[in-house]
Coordinates of C-alpha atoms (C1' of nucleotides) in Angstrom, one line a residue:
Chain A
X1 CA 98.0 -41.9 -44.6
X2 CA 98.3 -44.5 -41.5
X3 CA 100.7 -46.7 -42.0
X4 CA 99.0 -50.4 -43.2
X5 CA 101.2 -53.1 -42.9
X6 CA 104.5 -53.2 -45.3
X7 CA 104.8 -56.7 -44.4
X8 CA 107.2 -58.9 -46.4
X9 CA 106.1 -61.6 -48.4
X10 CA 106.1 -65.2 -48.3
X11 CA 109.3 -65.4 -50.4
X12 CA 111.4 -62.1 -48.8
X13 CA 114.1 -64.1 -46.2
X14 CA 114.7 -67.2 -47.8
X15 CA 117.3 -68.6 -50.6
X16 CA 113.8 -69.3 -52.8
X17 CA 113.2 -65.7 -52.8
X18 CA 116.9 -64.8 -53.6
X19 CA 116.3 -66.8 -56.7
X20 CA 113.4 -65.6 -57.9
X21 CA 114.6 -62.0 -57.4
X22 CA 117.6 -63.0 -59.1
X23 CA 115.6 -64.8 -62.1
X24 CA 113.0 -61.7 -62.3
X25 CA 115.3 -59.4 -63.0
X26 CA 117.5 -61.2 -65.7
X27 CA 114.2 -62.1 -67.1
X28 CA 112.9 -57.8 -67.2
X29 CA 116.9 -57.1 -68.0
X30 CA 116.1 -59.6 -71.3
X31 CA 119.5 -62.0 -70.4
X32 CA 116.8 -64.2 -70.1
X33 CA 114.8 -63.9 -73.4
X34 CA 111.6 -65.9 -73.7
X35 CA 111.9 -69.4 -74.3
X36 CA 115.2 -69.6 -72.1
X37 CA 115.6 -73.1 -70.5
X38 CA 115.8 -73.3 -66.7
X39 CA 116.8 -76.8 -66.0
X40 CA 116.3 -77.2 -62.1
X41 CA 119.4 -78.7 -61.5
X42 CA 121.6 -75.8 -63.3
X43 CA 120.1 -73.5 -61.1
X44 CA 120.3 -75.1 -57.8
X45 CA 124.2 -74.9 -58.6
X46 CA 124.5 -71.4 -60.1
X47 CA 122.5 -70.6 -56.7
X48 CA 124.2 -73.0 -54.3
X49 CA 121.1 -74.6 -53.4
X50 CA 119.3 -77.9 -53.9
X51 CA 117.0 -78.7 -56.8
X52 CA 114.3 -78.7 -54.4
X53 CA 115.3 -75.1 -53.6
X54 CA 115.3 -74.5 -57.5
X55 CA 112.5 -76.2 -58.2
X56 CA 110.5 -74.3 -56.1
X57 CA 111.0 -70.9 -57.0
X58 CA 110.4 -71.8 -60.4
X59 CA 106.9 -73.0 -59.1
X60 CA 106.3 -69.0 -57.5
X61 CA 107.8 -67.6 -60.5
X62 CA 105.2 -69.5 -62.7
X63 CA 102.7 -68.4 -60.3
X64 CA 103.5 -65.2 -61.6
X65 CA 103.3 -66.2 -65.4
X66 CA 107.0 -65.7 -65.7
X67 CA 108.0 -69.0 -66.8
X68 CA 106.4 -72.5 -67.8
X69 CA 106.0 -75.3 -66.8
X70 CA 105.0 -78.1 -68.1
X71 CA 105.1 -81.9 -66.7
X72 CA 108.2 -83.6 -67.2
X73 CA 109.5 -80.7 -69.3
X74 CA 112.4 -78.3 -68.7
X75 CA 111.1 -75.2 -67.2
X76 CA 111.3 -71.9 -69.6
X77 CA 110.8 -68.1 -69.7
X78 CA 107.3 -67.8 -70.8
X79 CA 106.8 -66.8 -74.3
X80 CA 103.3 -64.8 -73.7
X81 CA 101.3 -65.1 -76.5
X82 CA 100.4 -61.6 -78.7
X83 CA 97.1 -61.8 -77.7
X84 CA 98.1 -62.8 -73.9
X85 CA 100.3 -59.6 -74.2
X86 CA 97.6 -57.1 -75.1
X87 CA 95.5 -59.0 -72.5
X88 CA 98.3 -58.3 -69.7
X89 CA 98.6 -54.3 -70.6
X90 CA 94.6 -53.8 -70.6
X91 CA 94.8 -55.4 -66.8
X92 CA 97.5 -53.2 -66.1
X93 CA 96.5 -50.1 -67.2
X94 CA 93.0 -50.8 -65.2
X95 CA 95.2 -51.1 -61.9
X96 CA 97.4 -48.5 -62.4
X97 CA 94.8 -46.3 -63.0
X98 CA 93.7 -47.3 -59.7
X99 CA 96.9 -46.8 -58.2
X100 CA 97.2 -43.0 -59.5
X101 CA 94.1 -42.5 -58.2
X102 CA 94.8 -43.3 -54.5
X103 CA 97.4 -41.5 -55.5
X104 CA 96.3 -38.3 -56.4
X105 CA 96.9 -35.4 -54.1
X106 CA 97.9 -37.7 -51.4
X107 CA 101.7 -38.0 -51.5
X108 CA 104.2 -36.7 -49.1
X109 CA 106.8 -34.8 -49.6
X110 CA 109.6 -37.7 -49.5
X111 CA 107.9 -39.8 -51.6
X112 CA 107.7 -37.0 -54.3
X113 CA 111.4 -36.6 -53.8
X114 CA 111.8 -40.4 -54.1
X115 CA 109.4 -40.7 -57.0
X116 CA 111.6 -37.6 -58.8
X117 CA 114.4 -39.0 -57.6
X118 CA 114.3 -42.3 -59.5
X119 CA 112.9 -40.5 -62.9
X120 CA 116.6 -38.4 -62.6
X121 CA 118.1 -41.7 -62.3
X122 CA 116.2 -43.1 -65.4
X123 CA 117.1 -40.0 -66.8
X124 CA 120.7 -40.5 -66.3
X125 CA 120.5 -43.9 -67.3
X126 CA 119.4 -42.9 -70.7
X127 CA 123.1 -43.8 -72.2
X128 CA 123.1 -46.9 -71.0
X129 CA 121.6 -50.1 -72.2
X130 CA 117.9 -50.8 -72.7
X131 CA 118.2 -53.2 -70.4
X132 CA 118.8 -51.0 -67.3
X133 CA 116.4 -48.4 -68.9
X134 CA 113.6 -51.1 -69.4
X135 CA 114.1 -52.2 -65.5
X136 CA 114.2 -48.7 -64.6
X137 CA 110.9 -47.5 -66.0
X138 CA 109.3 -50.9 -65.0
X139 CA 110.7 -49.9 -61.2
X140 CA 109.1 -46.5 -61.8
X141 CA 105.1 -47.8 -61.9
X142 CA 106.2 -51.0 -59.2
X143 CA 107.6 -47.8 -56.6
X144 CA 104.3 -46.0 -57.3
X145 CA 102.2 -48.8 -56.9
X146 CA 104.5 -49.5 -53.0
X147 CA 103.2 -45.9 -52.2
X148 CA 99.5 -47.1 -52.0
X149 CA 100.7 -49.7 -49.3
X150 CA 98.5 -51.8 -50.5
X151 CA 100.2 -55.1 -50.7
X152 CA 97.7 -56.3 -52.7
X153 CA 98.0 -53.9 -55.4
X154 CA 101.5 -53.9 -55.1
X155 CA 101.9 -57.7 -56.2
X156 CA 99.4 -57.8 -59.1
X157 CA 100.9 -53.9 -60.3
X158 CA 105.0 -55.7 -60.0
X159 CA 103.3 -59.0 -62.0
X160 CA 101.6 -57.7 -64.8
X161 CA 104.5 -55.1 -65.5
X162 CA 106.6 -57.8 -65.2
X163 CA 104.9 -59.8 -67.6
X164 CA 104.6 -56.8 -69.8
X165 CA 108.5 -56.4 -69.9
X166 CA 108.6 -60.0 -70.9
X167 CA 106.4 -59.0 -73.9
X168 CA 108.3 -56.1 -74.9
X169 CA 111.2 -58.2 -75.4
X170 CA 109.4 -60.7 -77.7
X171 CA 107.5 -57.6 -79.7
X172 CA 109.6 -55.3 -79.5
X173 CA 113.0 -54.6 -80.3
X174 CA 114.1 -51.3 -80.6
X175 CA 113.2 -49.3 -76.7
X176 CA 112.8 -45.3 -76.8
X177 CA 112.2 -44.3 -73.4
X178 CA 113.0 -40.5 -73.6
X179 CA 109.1 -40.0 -74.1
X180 CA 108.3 -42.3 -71.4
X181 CA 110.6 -40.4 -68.9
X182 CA 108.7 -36.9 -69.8
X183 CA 105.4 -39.2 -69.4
X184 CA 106.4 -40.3 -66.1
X185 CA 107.3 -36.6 -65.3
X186 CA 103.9 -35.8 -66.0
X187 CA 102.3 -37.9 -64.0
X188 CA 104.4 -37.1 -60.6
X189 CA 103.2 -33.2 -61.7
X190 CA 99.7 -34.1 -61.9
X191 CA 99.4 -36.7 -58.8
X192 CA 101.2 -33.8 -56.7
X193 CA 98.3 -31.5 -58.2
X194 CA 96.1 -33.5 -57.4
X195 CA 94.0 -34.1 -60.1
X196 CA 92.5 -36.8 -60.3
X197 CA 90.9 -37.5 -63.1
X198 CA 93.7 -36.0 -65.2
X199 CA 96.0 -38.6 -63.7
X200 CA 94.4 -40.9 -64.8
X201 CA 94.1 -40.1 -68.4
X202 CA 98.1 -39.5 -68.1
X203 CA 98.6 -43.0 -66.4
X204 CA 95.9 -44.6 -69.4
X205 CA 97.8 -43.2 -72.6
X206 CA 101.4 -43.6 -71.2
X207 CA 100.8 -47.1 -70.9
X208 CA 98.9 -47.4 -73.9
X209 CA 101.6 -46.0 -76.3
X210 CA 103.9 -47.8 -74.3
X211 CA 101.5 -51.1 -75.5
X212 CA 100.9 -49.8 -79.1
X213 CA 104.6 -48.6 -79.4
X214 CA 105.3 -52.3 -78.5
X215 CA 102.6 -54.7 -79.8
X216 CA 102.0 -53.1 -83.1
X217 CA 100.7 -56.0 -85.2
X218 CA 98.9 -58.8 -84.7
X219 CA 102.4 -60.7 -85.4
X220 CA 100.8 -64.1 -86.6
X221 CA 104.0 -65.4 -87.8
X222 CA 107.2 -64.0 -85.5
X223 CA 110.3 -65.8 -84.8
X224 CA 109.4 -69.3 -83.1
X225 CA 105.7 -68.9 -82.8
X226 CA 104.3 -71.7 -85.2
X227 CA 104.4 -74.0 -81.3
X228 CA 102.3 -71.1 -80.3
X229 CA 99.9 -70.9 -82.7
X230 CA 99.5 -74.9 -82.1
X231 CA 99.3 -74.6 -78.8
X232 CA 95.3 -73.9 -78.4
X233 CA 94.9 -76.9 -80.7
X234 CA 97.0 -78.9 -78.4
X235 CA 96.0 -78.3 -74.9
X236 CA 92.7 -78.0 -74.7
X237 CA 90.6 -80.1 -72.0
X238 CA 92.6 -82.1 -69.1
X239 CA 93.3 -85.1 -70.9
X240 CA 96.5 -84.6 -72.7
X241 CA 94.9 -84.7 -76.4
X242 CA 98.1 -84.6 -78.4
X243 CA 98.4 -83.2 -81.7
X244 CA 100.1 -85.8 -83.8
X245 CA 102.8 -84.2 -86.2
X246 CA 105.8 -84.9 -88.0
X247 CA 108.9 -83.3 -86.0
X248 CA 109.3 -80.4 -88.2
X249 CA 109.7 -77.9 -86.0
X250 CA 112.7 -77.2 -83.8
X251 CA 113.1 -74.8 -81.6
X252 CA 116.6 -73.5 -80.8
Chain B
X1 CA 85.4 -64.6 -80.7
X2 CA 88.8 -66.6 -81.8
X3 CA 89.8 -69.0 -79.6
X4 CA 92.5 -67.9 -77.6
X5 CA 94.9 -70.3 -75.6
X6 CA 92.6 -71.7 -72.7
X7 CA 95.9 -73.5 -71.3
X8 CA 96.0 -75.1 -68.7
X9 CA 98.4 -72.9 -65.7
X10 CA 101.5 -74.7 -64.1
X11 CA 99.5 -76.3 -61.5
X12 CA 96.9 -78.6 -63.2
X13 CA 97.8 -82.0 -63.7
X14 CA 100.2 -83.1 -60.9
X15 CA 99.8 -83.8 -57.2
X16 CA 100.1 -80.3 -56.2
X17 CA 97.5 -79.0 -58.2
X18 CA 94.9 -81.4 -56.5
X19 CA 95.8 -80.4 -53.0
X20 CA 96.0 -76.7 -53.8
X21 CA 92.6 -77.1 -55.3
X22 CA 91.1 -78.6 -51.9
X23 CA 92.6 -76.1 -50.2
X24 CA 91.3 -73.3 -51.7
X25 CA 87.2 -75.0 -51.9
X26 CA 87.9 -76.0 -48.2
X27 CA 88.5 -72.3 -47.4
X28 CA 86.1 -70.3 -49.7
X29 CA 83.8 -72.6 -48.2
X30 CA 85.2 -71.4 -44.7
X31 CA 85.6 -75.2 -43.7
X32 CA 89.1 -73.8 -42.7
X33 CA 88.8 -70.4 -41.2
X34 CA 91.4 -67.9 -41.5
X35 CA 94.1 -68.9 -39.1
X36 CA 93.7 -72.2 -39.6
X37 CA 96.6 -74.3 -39.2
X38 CA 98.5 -76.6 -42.2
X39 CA 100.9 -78.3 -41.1
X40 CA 102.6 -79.9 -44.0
X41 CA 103.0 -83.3 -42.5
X42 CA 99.6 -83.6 -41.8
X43 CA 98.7 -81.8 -45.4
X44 CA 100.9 -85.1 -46.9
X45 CA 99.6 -87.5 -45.0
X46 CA 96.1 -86.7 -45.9
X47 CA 96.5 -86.4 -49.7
X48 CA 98.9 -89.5 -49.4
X49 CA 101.8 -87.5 -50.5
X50 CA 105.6 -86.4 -49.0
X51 CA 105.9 -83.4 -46.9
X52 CA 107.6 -82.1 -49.9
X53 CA 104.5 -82.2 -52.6
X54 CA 102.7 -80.2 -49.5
X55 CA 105.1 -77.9 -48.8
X56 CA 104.5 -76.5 -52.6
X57 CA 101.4 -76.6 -52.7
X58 CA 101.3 -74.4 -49.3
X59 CA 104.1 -71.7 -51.6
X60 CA 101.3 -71.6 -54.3
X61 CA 98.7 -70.3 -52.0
X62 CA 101.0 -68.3 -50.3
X63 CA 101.5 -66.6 -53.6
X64 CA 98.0 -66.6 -54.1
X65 CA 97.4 -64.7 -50.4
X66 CA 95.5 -67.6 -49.4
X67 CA 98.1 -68.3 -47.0
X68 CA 100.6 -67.0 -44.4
X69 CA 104.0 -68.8 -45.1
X70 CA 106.7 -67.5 -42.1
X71 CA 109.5 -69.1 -41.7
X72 CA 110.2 -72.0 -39.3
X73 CA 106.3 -71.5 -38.5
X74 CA 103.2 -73.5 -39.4
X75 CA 101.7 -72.2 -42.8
X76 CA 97.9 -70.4 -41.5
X77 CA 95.4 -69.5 -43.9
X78 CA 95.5 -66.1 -44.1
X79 CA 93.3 -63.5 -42.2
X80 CA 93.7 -60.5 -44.4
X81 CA 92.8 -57.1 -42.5
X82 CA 90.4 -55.3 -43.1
X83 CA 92.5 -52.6 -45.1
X84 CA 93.4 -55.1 -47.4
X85 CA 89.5 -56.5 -47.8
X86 CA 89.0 -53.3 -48.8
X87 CA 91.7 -53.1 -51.1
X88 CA 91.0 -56.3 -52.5
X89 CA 87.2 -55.9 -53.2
X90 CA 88.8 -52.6 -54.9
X91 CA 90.9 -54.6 -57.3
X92 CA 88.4 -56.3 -57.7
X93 CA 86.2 -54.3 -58.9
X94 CA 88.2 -52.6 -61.4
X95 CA 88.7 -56.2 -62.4
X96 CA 85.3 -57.0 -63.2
X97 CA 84.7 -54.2 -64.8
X98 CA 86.6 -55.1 -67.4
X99 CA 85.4 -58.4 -68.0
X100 CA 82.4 -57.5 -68.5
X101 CA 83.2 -55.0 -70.9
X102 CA 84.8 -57.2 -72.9
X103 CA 81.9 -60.1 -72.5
X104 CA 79.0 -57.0 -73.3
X105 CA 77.8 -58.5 -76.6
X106 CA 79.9 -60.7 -77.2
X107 CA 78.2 -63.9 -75.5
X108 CA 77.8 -66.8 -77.7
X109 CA 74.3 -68.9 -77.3
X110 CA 76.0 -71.7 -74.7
X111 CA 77.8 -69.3 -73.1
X112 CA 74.5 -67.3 -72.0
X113 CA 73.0 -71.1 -71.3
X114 CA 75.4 -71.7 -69.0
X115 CA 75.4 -68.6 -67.1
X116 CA 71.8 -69.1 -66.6
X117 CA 72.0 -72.7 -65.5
X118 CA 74.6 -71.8 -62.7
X119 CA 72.6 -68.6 -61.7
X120 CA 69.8 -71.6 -61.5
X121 CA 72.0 -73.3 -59.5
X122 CA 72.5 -70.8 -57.2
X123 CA 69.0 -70.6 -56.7
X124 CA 68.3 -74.3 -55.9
X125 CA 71.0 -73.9 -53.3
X126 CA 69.6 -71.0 -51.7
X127 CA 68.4 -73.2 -49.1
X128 CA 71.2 -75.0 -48.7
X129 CA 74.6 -74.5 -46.4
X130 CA 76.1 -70.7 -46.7
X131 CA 79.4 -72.3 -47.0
X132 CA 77.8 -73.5 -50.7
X133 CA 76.2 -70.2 -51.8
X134 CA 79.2 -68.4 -51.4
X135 CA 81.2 -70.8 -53.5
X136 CA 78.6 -70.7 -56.4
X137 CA 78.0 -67.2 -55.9
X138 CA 82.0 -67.0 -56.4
X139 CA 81.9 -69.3 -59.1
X140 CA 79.3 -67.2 -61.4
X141 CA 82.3 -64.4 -61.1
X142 CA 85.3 -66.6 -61.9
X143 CA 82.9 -68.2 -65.0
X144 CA 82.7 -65.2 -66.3
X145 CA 86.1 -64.2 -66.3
X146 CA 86.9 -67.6 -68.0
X147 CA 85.0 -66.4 -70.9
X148 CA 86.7 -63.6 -72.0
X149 CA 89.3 -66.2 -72.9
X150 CA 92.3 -64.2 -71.2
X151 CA 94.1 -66.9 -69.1
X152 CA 95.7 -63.5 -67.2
X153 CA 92.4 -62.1 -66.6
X154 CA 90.8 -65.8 -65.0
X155 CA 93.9 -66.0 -62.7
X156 CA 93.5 -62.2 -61.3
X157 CA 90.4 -62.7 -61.0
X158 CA 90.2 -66.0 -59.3
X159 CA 92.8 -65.4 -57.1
X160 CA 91.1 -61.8 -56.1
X161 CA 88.0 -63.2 -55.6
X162 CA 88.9 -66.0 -53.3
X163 CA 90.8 -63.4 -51.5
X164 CA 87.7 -61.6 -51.3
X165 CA 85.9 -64.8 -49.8
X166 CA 88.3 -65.2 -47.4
X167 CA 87.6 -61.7 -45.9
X168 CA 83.8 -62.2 -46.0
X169 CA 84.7 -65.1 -44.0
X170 CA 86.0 -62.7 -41.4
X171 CA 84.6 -59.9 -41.4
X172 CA 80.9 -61.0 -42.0
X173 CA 78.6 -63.6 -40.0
X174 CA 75.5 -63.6 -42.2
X175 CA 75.2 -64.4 -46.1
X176 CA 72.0 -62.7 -47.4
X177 CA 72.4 -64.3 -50.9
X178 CA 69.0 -63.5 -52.6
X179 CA 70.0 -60.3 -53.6
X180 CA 73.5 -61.4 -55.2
X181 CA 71.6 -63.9 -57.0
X182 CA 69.2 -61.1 -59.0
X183 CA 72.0 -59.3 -59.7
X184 CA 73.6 -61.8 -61.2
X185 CA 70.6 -62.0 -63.6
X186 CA 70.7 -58.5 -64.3
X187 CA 74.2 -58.5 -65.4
X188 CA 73.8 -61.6 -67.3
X189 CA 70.5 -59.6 -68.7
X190 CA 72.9 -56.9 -69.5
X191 CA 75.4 -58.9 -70.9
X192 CA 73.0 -60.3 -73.5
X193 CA 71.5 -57.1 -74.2
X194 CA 75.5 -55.9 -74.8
X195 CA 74.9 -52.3 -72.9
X196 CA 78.8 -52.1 -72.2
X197 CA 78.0 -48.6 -69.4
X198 CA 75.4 -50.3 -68.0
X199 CA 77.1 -53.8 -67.6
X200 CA 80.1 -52.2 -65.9
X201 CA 77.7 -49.7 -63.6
X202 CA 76.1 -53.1 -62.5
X203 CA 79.1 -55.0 -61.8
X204 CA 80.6 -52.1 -59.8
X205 CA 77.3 -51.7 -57.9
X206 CA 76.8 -55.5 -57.7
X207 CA 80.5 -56.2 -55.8
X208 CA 80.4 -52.8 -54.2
X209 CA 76.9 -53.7 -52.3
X210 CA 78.8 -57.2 -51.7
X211 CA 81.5 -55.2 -50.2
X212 CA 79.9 -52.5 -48.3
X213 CA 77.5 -55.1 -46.8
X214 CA 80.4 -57.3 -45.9
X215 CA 83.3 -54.7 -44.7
X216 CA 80.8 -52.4 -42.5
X217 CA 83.0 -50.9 -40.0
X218 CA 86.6 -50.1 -40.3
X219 CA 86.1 -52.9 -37.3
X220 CA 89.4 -51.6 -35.5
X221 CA 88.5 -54.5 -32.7
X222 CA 86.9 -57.8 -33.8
X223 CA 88.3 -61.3 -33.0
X224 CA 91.8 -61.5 -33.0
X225 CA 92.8 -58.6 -34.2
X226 CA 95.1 -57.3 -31.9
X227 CA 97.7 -58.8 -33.5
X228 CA 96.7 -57.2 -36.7
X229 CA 97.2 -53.9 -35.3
X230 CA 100.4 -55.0 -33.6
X231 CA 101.6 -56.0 -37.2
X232 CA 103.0 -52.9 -38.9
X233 CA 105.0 -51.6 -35.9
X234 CA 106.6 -55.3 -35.9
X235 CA 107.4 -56.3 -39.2
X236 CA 109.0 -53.2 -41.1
X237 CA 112.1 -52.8 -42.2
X238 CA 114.7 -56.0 -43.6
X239 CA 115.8 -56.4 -40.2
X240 CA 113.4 -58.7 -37.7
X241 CA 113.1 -56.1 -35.2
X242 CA 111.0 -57.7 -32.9
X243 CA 108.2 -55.9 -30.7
X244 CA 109.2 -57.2 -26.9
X245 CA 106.4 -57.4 -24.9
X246 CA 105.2 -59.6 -22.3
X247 CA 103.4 -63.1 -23.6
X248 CA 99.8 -61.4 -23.1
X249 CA 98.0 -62.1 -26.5
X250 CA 97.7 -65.5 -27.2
X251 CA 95.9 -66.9 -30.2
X252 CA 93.9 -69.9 -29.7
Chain C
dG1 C1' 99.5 -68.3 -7.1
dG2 C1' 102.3 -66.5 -10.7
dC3 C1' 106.5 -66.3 -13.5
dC4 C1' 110.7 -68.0 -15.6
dG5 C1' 113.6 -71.3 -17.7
dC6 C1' 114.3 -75.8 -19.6
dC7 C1' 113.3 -79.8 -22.3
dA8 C1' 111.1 -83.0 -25.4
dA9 C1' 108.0 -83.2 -29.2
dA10 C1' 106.6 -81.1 -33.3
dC11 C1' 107.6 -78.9 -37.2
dT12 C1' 110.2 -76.7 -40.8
dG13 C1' 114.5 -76.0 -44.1
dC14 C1' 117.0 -78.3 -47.1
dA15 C1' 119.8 -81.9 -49.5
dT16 C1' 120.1 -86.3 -51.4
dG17 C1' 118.6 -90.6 -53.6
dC18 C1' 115.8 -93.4 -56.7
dA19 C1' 112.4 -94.2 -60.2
dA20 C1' 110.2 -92.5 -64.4
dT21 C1' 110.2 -89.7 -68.3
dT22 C1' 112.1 -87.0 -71.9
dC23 C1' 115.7 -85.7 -75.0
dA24 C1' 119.5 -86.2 -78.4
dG25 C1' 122.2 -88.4 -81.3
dG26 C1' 123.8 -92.4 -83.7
dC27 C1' 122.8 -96.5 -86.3
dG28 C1' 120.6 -99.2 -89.7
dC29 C1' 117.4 -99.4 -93.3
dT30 C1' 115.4 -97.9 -97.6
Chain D
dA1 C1' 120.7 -88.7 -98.7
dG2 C1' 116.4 -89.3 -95.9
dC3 C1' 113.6 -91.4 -92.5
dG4 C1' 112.7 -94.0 -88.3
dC5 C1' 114.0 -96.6 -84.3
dC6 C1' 116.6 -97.3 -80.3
dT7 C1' 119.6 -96.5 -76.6
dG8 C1' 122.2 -93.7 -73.1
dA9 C1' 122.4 -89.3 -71.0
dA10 C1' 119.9 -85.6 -69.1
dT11 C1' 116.2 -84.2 -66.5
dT12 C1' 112.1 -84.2 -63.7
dG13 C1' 108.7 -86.2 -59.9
dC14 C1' 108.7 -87.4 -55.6
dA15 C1' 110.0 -89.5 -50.9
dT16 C1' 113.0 -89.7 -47.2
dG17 C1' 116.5 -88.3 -43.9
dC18 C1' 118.9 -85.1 -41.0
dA19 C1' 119.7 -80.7 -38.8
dG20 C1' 118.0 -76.5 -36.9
dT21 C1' 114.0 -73.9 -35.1
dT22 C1' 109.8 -73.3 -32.7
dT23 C1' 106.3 -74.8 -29.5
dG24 C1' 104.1 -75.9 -25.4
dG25 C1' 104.1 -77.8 -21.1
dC26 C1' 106.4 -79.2 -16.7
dG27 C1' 109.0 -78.3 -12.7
dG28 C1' 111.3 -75.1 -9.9
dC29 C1' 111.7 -70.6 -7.9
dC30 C1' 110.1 -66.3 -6.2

DNA sequence: GGCCGCCAAACTGCATGCAATTCAGGCGCT
DNA sequence: AGCGCCTGAATTGCATGCAGTTTGGCGGCC
């Protein structure tokens, strides 16, 4: 229960971090969708900034896996493969199982008020559009995993549910989040019990329905994917072995 | 067994990617010790690039944790406490686990043929520097994450496991390696033999042994830490409030 | 001697400029 | 009409320059 550090981040107090904030969220509120162009100098003058300024927080942000980048190219919203998708949600329901149980039995009383708190608000927000009630239950997991204090934890448990909202956006249109709220319910109920191991389980097939809810088929063919499916034959090894094709496909 | 994307990440083919690359072999192989200065002048002038190239190559470590980026100061590399050694090595773990639970049976002929030759390499280096060990001893982890073919996966782990280096740097003087070395045999023994429970007991005993022999004492006092200590009644809340005290401390 | 304040050097924060590359659309050819 | 080339506009890659902040050491003062 002693307090570790909180510390801020590298990015907290600076006009980079303002725009990756600014770009995470309208990337997990889908006004971004995947495959969104972020040219460097558009940004720098939504944002007031320089393209250096720009530039770099699209570097941090594809740190994250949020968007790509690639040489000479204008930067997008990543477009996470299907199988890159399921690969994000089995790494995050591995650490958020470990967040719930550091959790377990171990909250204070504030934080259960702030933890039931937020579920009343993604309760009330219920009415209003996915894209609030997508951010909301994403915050949910991020304010769990900030109750640790383990910064650590923190970062990779805000990335990977990050990159999992950018998924569910690409696989998954319609959003019911009724059951998630009563899920998330549960698991305040049983981490203020205590138990454990039952926490656990809660934490392990919330997010799993949430994944199989979400990334139901295989989804060879989707929407713009055919780059994607070329892409392993494209950029494999360093040295820029390009697959030679007739410009048939166009995206956007 | 389908190849998935192996892409490359954001970093790999430009200027920044080189330097970030030295910079993270020069401190897993504790040739820059945590607190460590980087100035980004002298970073440029030594990869024969502009302050600027540095500069981002300094924001993708710092998103890493590999360094401390605070503003208007000299980047560091970090010196993570011991809390958060612990919590990494946690992460970690939970990590692992799952990459070997993936990889349990699933090894193709070269794959095993290459996990053998580097575990040989570790041996022929055993009498080599530390500084050497540790980064092949690193290495064996990160290889195997690269073969579960989960770009996600390889990144979490890398990045956790250099953190991980980084503390053993710290918090622990002597490398016994022998040990690490038959245990990376017995996973890889494991692996082959595609026991998924007794693949993921090893790895958890393997990294906790790693751990526990590194991260002995919650070492309250060691080095520099005063600062350490001093950190999380400094830094919380938005608002700089500063801790005034008299110029006592001084690192360096 | 020890402490405080000041000042120059060092360093970061950021914008801008120039070269190189990609992109898009039009033109000519078949 | 369809296909390909070619050119200008858009965009990135990177270095440099300037302003503001921190640093560390020197001199003065107690």
């Amino acid at each position: 229960m002693a307090p570790r550090s909180a510390g801020k981040n590298a990015e907290s107090s600076d006009k980079v971090g303002v725009i990756c904030r600014a770009l995470r969220r309208a990337i997990i509120e889908q006004a971004l969708e995947p495959g969104a162009k972020l040219p460097e100098d558009s940004l720098g003058e939504r944002f007031g900034v320089s393209r250096t300024i720009a530039r770099h927080a699209l570097g941090q942000l594809a740190a994250e896996g949020l968007v790509e980048l690639r040489r000479n190219r204008i930067a997008v919203v990543a477009t996470p493969s299907w199988q890159e998708a399921r690969d994000a949600f089995d790494i995050r329901i591995e650490l958020e199982r470990l967040v719930v149980r550091q959790l377990a039995g171990k909250l204070t009383k504030p934080q259960i008020a702030t933890l039931n708190a937020h579920v009343d608000a993604e309760d009330a927000a219920r009415d209003g559009t996915d894209a609030v009630s997508i951010r909301l239950a994403t915050e949910f997991h991020i304010l769990l995993a900030h109750m640790t204090n383990s910064p650590i934890l923190v970062r990779y448990v805000s990335e990977v549910a990050y990159r999992c909202c950018l998924t569910l956006s690409l696989y998954s249109r319609p959003h019911s989040s009724e059951c998630a709220i009563n899920e998330h319910r549960a698991i305040i109920a049983a981490l203020v019990k205590g138990d454990e191991a039952k926490v656990m389980a809660l934490m392990h097939s919330h997010l799993d329905s949430v994944a199989s809810r979400a990334l139901v088929a295989p989804a060879p063919q989707r929407g713009r994917d055919l780059l994607d499916i070329l892409a392993p034959y494209a950029d494999e090894g360093g040295s820029e072995r390009v697959v030679k094709l007739p410009k048939v496909v166009r995206v956007r």
